[in-house]
CSV table of C-alpha atoms in Angstrom, one decimal:
chain,number,residue,atom,x,y,z
A,1282,UNK,CA,-26.3,-17.0,20.9
A,1283,UNK,CA,-27.7,-13.6,21.9
A,1284,UNK,CA,-30.8,-12.3,20.1
A,1285,UNK,CA,-31.9,-8.7,20.2
A,1286,UNK,CA,-35.2,-7.5,18.8
A,1287,UNK,CA,-35.6,-3.8,18.1
A,1288,UNK,CA,-39.1,-2.5,17.7
A,1289,UNK,CA,-39.3,0.2,15.1
A,1290,UNK,CA,-39.7,3.1,14.7
A,1291,UNK,CA,-39.5,3.5,18.5
A,1292,UNK,CA,-36.1,1.8,18.8
A,1293,UNK,CA,-37.1,-0.3,21.8
A,1294,UNK,CA,-34.5,-3.0,22.4
A,1295,UNK,CA,-35.3,-6.3,24.0
A,1296,UNK,CA,-33.3,-9.5,24.4
A,1297,UNK,CA,-35.2,-12.6,23.5
A,1298,UNK,CA,-35.0,-16.2,22.3
A,1299,UNK,CA,-34.6,-17.1,18.7
A,1300,UNK,CA,-38.0,-18.8,18.6
A,1301,UNK,CA,-39.7,-15.6,19.7
A,1302,UNK,CA,-37.7,-13.6,17.2
A,1303,UNK,CA,-38.9,-16.0,14.5
A,1304,UNK,CA,-42.5,-15.4,15.4
A,1305,UNK,CA,-42.1,-11.6,15.5
A,1306,UNK,CA,-40.5,-11.7,12.0
A,1307,UNK,CA,-43.7,-13.2,10.6
A,1308,UNK,CA,-46.0,-10.8,12.4
A,1309,UNK,CA,-44.3,-7.4,12.5
A,1310,UNK,CA,-44.1,-4.9,9.6
A,1311,UNK,CA,-41.1,-2.9,10.8
A,1312,UNK,CA,-38.5,-4.9,12.8
A,1313,UNK,CA,-34.7,-5.2,13.4
A,1314,UNK,CA,-33.3,-8.4,14.7
A,1315,UNK,CA,-29.7,-8.8,15.7
A,1316,UNK,CA,-28.0,-12.1,16.4
A,1317,UNK,CA,-24.6,-12.5,18.0
A,1318,UNK,CA,-23.1,-15.8,17.4
A,1319,UNK,CA,-20.2,-17.3,19.4
A,1320,UNK,CA,-16.7,-16.7,18.2
A,1321,UNK,CA,-16.0,-20.3,17.7
A,1322,UNK,CA,-18.1,-22.3,15.3
A,1323,UNK,CA,-19.8,-25.3,16.8
A,1324,UNK,CA,-19.8,-28.5,14.8
A,1325,UNK,CA,-23.6,-28.9,15.3
A,1326,UNK,CA,-24.4,-25.3,14.7
A,1327,UNK,CA,-27.7,-24.8,12.9
A,1328,UNK,CA,-27.8,-22.2,10.1
A,1329,UNK,CA,-29.2,-18.9,11.2
A,1330,UNK,CA,-31.6,-18.7,8.3
A,1331,UNK,CA,-33.2,-22.1,9.3
A,1332,UNK,CA,-33.5,-21.0,12.9
A,1333,UNK,CA,-35.3,-17.8,11.9
A,1334,UNK,CA,-37.4,-19.5,9.2
A,1335,UNK,CA,-36.1,-17.3,6.5
A,1336,UNK,CA,-36.3,-18.0,2.8
A,1337,UNK,CA,-34.0,-20.7,1.2
A,1338,UNK,CA,-30.8,-19.7,-0.4
A,1339,UNK,CA,-29.4,-17.9,2.6
A,1340,UNK,CA,-26.8,-20.5,3.7
A,1341,UNK,CA,-24.2,-17.7,3.6
A,1342,UNK,CA,-26.0,-15.8,6.4
A,1343,UNK,CA,-23.8,-16.1,9.6
A,1344,UNK,CA,-21.3,-18.4,7.9
A,1345,UNK,CA,-17.7,-17.8,8.9
A,1346,UNK,CA,-15.2,-16.7,6.2
A,1347,UNK,CA,-17.7,-15.2,3.8
A,1348,UNK,CA,-16.3,-12.6,1.4
A,1349,UNK,CA,-18.0,-9.1,0.9
A,1350,UNK,CA,-21.4,-9.3,-0.7
A,1351,UNK,CA,-24.0,-6.8,-1.9
A,1352,UNK,CA,-26.8,-8.3,-4.0
A,1353,UNK,CA,-30.5,-7.8,-4.5
A,1354,UNK,CA,-32.8,-10.8,-4.8
A,1355,UNK,CA,-36.1,-9.4,-6.0
A,1356,UNK,CA,-37.8,-7.7,-3.0
A,1357,UNK,CA,-34.9,-8.6,-0.6
A,1358,UNK,CA,-31.2,-8.0,-0.4
A,1359,UNK,CA,-28.2,-9.6,1.2
A,1360,UNK,CA,-25.0,-7.9,2.4
A,1361,UNK,CA,-21.7,-8.9,4.0
A,1362,UNK,CA,-20.3,-5.7,5.3
A,1363,UNK,CA,-16.7,-5.1,6.6
A,1364,UNK,CA,-16.5,-3.4,10.0
A,1365,UNK,CA,-13.5,-2.2,12.1
A,1366,UNK,CA,-13.7,-3.5,15.6
A,1367,UNK,CA,-10.7,-3.0,18.0
A,1368,UNK,CA,-8.3,-2.3,15.1
A,1369,UNK,CA,-9.4,-5.5,13.4
A,1370,UNK,CA,-11.7,-6.0,10.4
A,1371,UNK,CA,-14.6,-8.3,11.0
A,1372,UNK,CA,-17.8,-8.9,8.9
A,1373,UNK,CA,-21.4,-8.1,9.6
A,1374,UNK,CA,-24.0,-10.1,7.7
A,1375,UNK,CA,-27.3,-8.4,6.9
A,1376,UNK,CA,-30.5,-9.6,5.2
A,1377,UNK,CA,-33.2,-7.1,4.5
A,1378,UNK,CA,-36.8,-7.2,3.1
A,1379,UNK,CA,-39.5,-4.5,3.0
A,1380,UNK,CA,-40.6,-5.6,6.5
A,1381,UNK,CA,-37.5,-6.4,8.5
A,1382,UNK,CA,-33.7,-6.3,8.8
A,1383,UNK,CA,-31.7,-9.2,10.2
A,1384,UNK,CA,-28.1,-8.7,11.2
A,1385,UNK,CA,-25.7,-11.5,12.2
A,1386,UNK,CA,-22.2,-11.3,13.5
A,1387,UNK,CA,-19.7,-13.4,15.6
A,1388,UNK,CA,-18.8,-11.9,19.0
A,1389,UNK,CA,-19.9,-8.5,20.3
A,1390,UNK,CA,-19.9,-5.6,17.9
A,1391,UNK,CA,-19.9,-2.0,19.0
A,1392,UNK,CA,-21.6,-0.9,15.8
A,1393,UNK,CA,-24.8,-2.5,16.8
A,1394,UNK,CA,-24.8,-0.7,20.2
A,1395,UNK,CA,-24.2,2.6,18.4
A,1396,UNK,CA,-26.9,1.9,15.9
A,1397,UNK,CA,-29.5,1.0,18.5
A,1398,UNK,CA,-28.6,4.1,20.4
A,1399,UNK,CA,-29.3,6.2,17.3
A,1400,UNK,CA,-32.6,4.7,16.3
A,1401,UNK,CA,-34.8,6.4,18.9
A,1402,UNK,CA,-33.4,9.8,17.8
A,1403,UNK,CA,-33.2,9.1,14.1
A,1404,UNK,CA,-36.6,7.3,13.8
A,1405,UNK,CA,-36.0,6.1,10.2
A,1406,UNK,CA,-39.1,6.0,8.0
A,1407,UNK,CA,-38.8,2.4,6.8
A,1408,UNK,CA,-36.5,-0.6,7.0
A,1409,UNK,CA,-34.4,0.5,4.0
A,1410,UNK,CA,-33.6,3.8,5.8
A,1411,UNK,CA,-32.6,1.7,8.8
A,1412,UNK,CA,-30.3,-0.4,6.5
A,1413,UNK,CA,-28.5,2.7,5.3
A,1414,UNK,CA,-28.0,3.9,8.9
A,1415,UNK,CA,-26.3,0.5,9.4
A,1416,UNK,CA,-24.1,0.9,6.3
A,1417,UNK,CA,-23.2,4.4,7.3
A,1418,UNK,CA,-22.1,3.2,10.8
A,1419,UNK,CA,-19.9,0.6,9.1
A,1420,UNK,CA,-18.2,3.2,7.0
A,1421,UNK,CA,-17.9,5.4,10.1
A,1422,UNK,CA,-15.9,2.7,11.9
A,1423,UNK,CA,-13.3,2.8,9.0
A,1424,UNK,CA,-13.2,6.6,9.1
A,1425,UNK,CA,-12.6,6.7,12.9
A,1426,UNK,CA,-9.9,4.1,12.7
A,1427,UNK,CA,-8.2,5.9,9.8
A,1428,UNK,CA,-8.2,9.3,11.5
A,1429,UNK,CA,-6.9,7.9,14.8
A,1430,UNK,CA,-4.0,6.2,12.9
A,1431,UNK,CA,-3.3,9.4,10.9
A,1432,UNK,CA,-3.0,11.4,14.1
A,1433,UNK,CA,-0.7,8.7,15.6
A,1434,UNK,CA,1.5,8.9,12.5
A,1435,UNK,CA,1.8,12.6,12.8
A,1436,UNK,CA,2.6,12.4,16.5
A,1437,UNK,CA,5.2,9.7,15.6
A,1438,UNK,CA,6.8,12.0,13.0
A,1439,UNK,CA,7.0,14.8,15.5
A,1440,UNK,CA,8.6,12.4,18.1
A,1441,UNK,CA,11.2,11.4,15.5
A,1442,UNK,CA,12.4,15.0,15.1
A,1443,UNK,CA,12.6,15.4,18.8
A,1444,UNK,CA,14.3,12.1,19.6
A,1445,UNK,CA,14.8,9.1,17.3
A,1446,UNK,CA,14.9,5.5,18.6
A,1447,UNK,CA,14.4,2.0,16.9
A,1448,UNK,CA,11.0,1.4,18.5
A,1449,UNK,CA,9.6,4.1,16.2
A,1450,UNK,CA,10.3,2.0,13.1
A,1451,UNK,CA,8.2,-0.8,14.6
A,1452,UNK,CA,5.3,1.5,15.4
A,1453,UNK,CA,5.5,3.0,11.9
A,1454,UNK,CA,5.4,-0.4,10.3
A,1455,UNK,CA,2.3,-1.3,12.3
A,1456,UNK,CA,0.6,1.9,11.2
A,1457,UNK,CA,1.5,1.1,7.6
A,1458,UNK,CA,0.1,-2.4,7.8
A,1459,UNK,CA,-3.1,-1.0,9.4
A,1460,UNK,CA,-3.5,1.4,6.6
A,1461,UNK,CA,-3.1,-1.4,4.0
A,1462,UNK,CA,-5.6,-3.6,6.0
A,1463,UNK,CA,-8.2,-0.8,5.9
A,1464,UNK,CA,-7.7,-0.1,2.2
A,1465,UNK,CA,-7.7,-3.8,1.1
A,1466,UNK,CA,-10.8,-4.5,3.2
A,1467,UNK,CA,-12.9,-1.5,2.2
A,1468,UNK,CA,-12.1,-1.1,-1.5
A,1469,UNK,CA,-13.6,-4.5,-2.8
A,1470,UNK,CA,-16.7,-3.9,-0.7
A,1471,UNK,CA,-17.2,-0.4,-2.1
A,1472,UNK,CA,-16.7,-1.7,-5.6
A,1473,UNK,CA,-19.4,-4.3,-5.1
A,1474,UNK,CA,-21.7,-1.9,-3.4
A,1475,UNK,CA,-21.3,0.8,-6.1
A,1476,UNK,CA,-22.0,-1.7,-8.9
A,1477,UNK,CA,-25.2,-3.0,-7.1
A,1478,UNK,CA,-26.5,0.4,-6.1
A,1479,UNK,CA,-25.9,1.9,-9.6
A,1480,UNK,CA,-28.0,-0.9,-11.1
A,1481,UNK,CA,-30.8,-0.2,-8.6
A,1482,UNK,CA,-30.8,3.5,-9.4
A,1483,UNK,CA,-31.1,2.8,-13.1
A,1484,UNK,CA,-34.5,1.2,-12.3
A,1485,UNK,CA,-37.2,3.8,-13.1
A,1486,UNK,CA,-39.3,2.5,-10.3
A,1487,UNK,CA,-36.6,3.2,-7.7
A,1488,UNK,CA,-38.1,5.8,-5.3
A,1489,UNK,CA,-36.6,9.2,-5.1
A,1490,UNK,CA,-36.1,9.1,-1.3
A,1491,UNK,CA,-34.0,5.9,-1.7
A,1492,UNK,CA,-32.0,7.5,-4.4
A,1493,UNK,CA,-31.2,10.3,-2.0
A,1494,UNK,CA,-30.0,7.7,0.6
A,1495,UNK,CA,-27.8,6.0,-2.0
A,1496,UNK,CA,-26.2,9.3,-3.1
A,1497,UNK,CA,-25.5,10.2,0.5
A,1498,UNK,CA,-24.0,6.8,1.2
A,1499,UNK,CA,-21.8,6.9,-1.9
A,1500,UNK,CA,-20.5,10.4,-1.0
A,1501,UNK,CA,-19.7,9.2,2.5
A,1502,UNK,CA,-17.9,6.2,1.1
A,1503,UNK,CA,-15.7,8.4,-1.1
A,1504,UNK,CA,-14.8,10.5,1.9
A,1505,UNK,CA,-13.9,7.5,4.0
A,1506,UNK,CA,-11.7,6.1,1.2
A,1507,UNK,CA,-10.0,9.4,0.9
A,1508,UNK,CA,-9.2,9.4,4.6
A,1509,UNK,CA,-7.6,5.9,4.3
A,1510,UNK,CA,-5.6,7.0,1.3
A,1511,UNK,CA,-4.4,10.0,3.3
A,1512,UNK,CA,-3.3,7.7,6.0
A,1513,UNK,CA,-1.3,5.6,3.5
A,1514,UNK,CA,0.3,8.8,2.1
A,1515,UNK,CA,1.1,9.9,5.7
A,1516,UNK,CA,2.9,6.7,6.5
A,1517,UNK,CA,4.9,6.9,3.4
A,1518,UNK,CA,5.9,10.5,4.2
A,1519,UNK,CA,6.9,9.5,7.8
A,1520,UNK,CA,9.0,6.7,6.4
A,1521,UNK,CA,10.7,9.2,4.1
A,1522,UNK,CA,11.3,11.6,7.1
A,1523,UNK,CA,12.8,8.8,9.1
A,1524,UNK,CA,15.2,7.9,6.2
A,1525,UNK,CA,16.1,11.5,5.8
A,1526,UNK,CA,17.0,11.8,9.5
A,1527,UNK,CA,19.1,8.7,9.4
A,1528,UNK,CA,20.9,10.0,6.3
A,1529,UNK,CA,21.5,13.3,7.9
A,1530,UNK,CA,23.0,11.6,11.0
A,1531,UNK,CA,25.2,9.4,8.8
A,1532,UNK,CA,26.4,12.5,6.8
A,1533,UNK,CA,27.3,14.2,10.1
A,1534,UNK,CA,29.3,11.1,11.2
A,1535,UNK,CA,31.1,11.0,7.9
A,1536,UNK,CA,32.0,14.7,8.1
A,1537,UNK,CA,33.5,14.2,11.6
A,1538,UNK,CA,35.5,11.2,10.4
A,1539,UNK,CA,36.7,13.3,7.5
A,1540,UNK,CA,38.0,15.9,9.9
A,1541,UNK,CA,39.8,13.3,12.1
A,1542,UNK,CA,41.3,11.8,9.0
A,1543,UNK,CA,42.5,15.2,7.7
A,1544,UNK,CA,44.3,15.7,11.0
A,1545,UNK,CA,45.8,12.3,11.7
A,1546,UNK,CA,46.6,10.9,8.3
A,1547,UNK,CA,49.6,13.2,7.7
A,1548,UNK,CA,50.8,12.5,11.2
A,1549,UNK,CA,50.5,8.7,10.6
A,1550,UNK,CA,52.4,9.1,7.4
A,1551,UNK,CA,55.2,10.9,9.0
A,1552,UNK,CA,55.3,8.4,11.9
A,1553,UNK,CA,55.4,5.5,9.5
A,1554,UNK,CA,58.0,7.2,7.2
A,1555,UNK,CA,60.5,8.0,9.8
A,1556,UNK,CA,60.0,4.8,11.6
A,1557,UNK,CA,61.3,2.7,8.7
A,1558,UNK,CA,64.4,0.7,9.6
A,1559,UNK,CA,66.8,2.0,6.9
A,1560,UNK,CA,70.5,2.7,7.5
A,1561,UNK,CA,70.2,6.3,6.6
A,1562,UNK,CA,67.4,6.7,9.1
A,1563,UNK,CA,69.2,5.0,11.9
A,1564,UNK,CA,72.7,6.3,11.4
A,1565,UNK,CA,72.2,9.9,10.2
A,1566,UNK,CA,69.2,11.0,12.3
A,1567,UNK,CA,70.6,10.4,15.8
A,1568,UNK,CA,70.9,14.0,16.9
A,1569,UNK,CA,68.5,15.3,19.5
A,1570,UNK,CA,67.9,18.5,17.6
A,1571,UNK,CA,67.0,16.6,14.4
A,1572,UNK,CA,64.8,14.3,16.5
A,1573,UNK,CA,62.8,17.1,18.1
A,1574,UNK,CA,62.7,18.9,14.8
A,1575,UNK,CA,61.3,16.0,12.9
A,1576,UNK,CA,59.3,14.3,15.7
A,1577,UNK,CA,57.6,17.4,17.1
A,1578,UNK,CA,58.2,20.4,14.8
A,1579,UNK,CA,57.3,18.7,11.5
A,1580,UNK,CA,54.2,17.2,12.9
A,1581,UNK,CA,53.1,20.5,14.5
A,1582,UNK,CA,53.6,22.2,11.1
A,1583,UNK,CA,51.5,19.5,9.4
A,1584,UNK,CA,48.8,19.8,12.1
A,1585,UNK,CA,48.7,23.6,11.7
A,1586,UNK,CA,48.3,23.2,8.0
A,1587,UNK,CA,45.5,20.7,8.4
A,1588,UNK,CA,43.6,22.9,10.8
A,1589,UNK,CA,44.1,25.9,8.5
A,1590,UNK,CA,42.7,23.9,5.6
A,1591,UNK,CA,39.7,22.9,7.6
A,1592,UNK,CA,39.1,26.5,8.6
A,1593,UNK,CA,39.4,27.6,5.0
A,1594,UNK,CA,36.9,25.0,3.8
A,1595,UNK,CA,34.5,25.9,6.7
A,1596,UNK,CA,33.8,22.4,7.7
A,1597,UNK,CA,33.7,23.3,11.4
A,1598,UNK,CA,31.1,26.0,10.7
A,1599,UNK,CA,29.0,23.7,8.6
A,1600,UNK,CA,28.9,21.1,11.4
A,1601,UNK,CA,28.1,23.7,14.0
A,1602,UNK,CA,25.3,25.1,11.9
A,1603,UNK,CA,23.9,21.7,11.2
A,1604,UNK,CA,23.8,20.9,15.0
A,1605,UNK,CA,22.2,24.3,15.7
A,1606,UNK,CA,19.5,23.7,13.1
A,1607,UNK,CA,18.7,20.3,14.6
A,1608,UNK,CA,18.3,21.8,18.0
A,1609,UNK,CA,16.0,24.6,16.7
A,1610,UNK,CA,13.9,22.1,14.7
A,1611,UNK,CA,13.5,19.9,17.8
A,1612,UNK,CA,12.3,22.8,19.8
A,1613,UNK,CA,9.9,24.1,17.1
A,1614,UNK,CA,8.3,20.7,16.2
A,1615,UNK,CA,5.9,20.5,19.2
A,1616,UNK,CA,4.5,24.0,18.3
A,1617,UNK,CA,3.9,23.0,14.7
A,1618,UNK,CA,2.1,19.9,15.9
A,1619,UNK,CA,-0.4,21.9,18.0
A,1620,UNK,CA,-1.0,24.2,15.0
A,1621,UNK,CA,-1.7,21.2,12.7
A,1622,UNK,CA,-4.3,19.8,15.1
A,1623,UNK,CA,-6.1,23.0,15.7
A,1624,UNK,CA,-6.4,23.6,11.9
A,1625,UNK,CA,-8.5,20.4,11.6
A,1626,UNK,CA,-11.4,21.0,14.1
A,1627,UNK,CA,-13.6,18.6,12.2
A,1628,UNK,CA,-11.5,15.6,13.5
């Protein structure tokens, strides 16, 4: 177990023992305590609330497998917040009162390092403002993950137009699963948070400054959810582009087979017809002149007619134009990718 105590509002971080953190929780009026538990749950592991001497009813704090939570218990509140860590969704447990904020998580969490780095510059006015900084950082982890995946999906789409290979389908499926994971992890949490915060804002004694924090948080949450939905839409669009490319290639193959069939089917018919072992065929068609006339001349005439029909229907030209269009599109796609990225400087 790793225990960090952050003295507020200075933001001074110190690693200490759980017993010292317990003493400081009872004596300090503005304190942040972060506890990092081992990844594996020990059979004799003592509940975090008991080790810190917190109030009863907090058995969920630090317990593995807890679902999202956002509830106010009089002058205190408890949260189980989803956080994206290395493309995986983990959960951060938080317990807050008017005097301190306790966070618990299993394994290292980059969010805590980011938060403690911000505190000396942000200098939040009270522990509730510190809590909302924590919640904002949790949302920001989802936003960063969604934006990175969205850019990866666009790069993958550009790569498909340049050169398509089966590995792209696997990469696209991973992006699609990642988008679904982000959406399914964040949406239930936002619903619970919105319901809880709305009830708090309906309280006439809820301070105006905290109402401003709640509105800012809700606006940020809507923007993050929009980014995730944009990622889902992008993965669906890329799947459609891949299917269109496959269909286009199949159409080209079918057109080429049609040309080959147009040329060789009449020749195959003539070969089969004059190769039949009938008396008339074997006795009457023995002259060399008739042989060359039928074997070469007739097939040359049929071949000429087939090529003439292909020219009249412009199948050659259509295939050539389709190949030229694919080449021009492959050369133009990298330029359009640069233009798309430069048009979103906020990312």
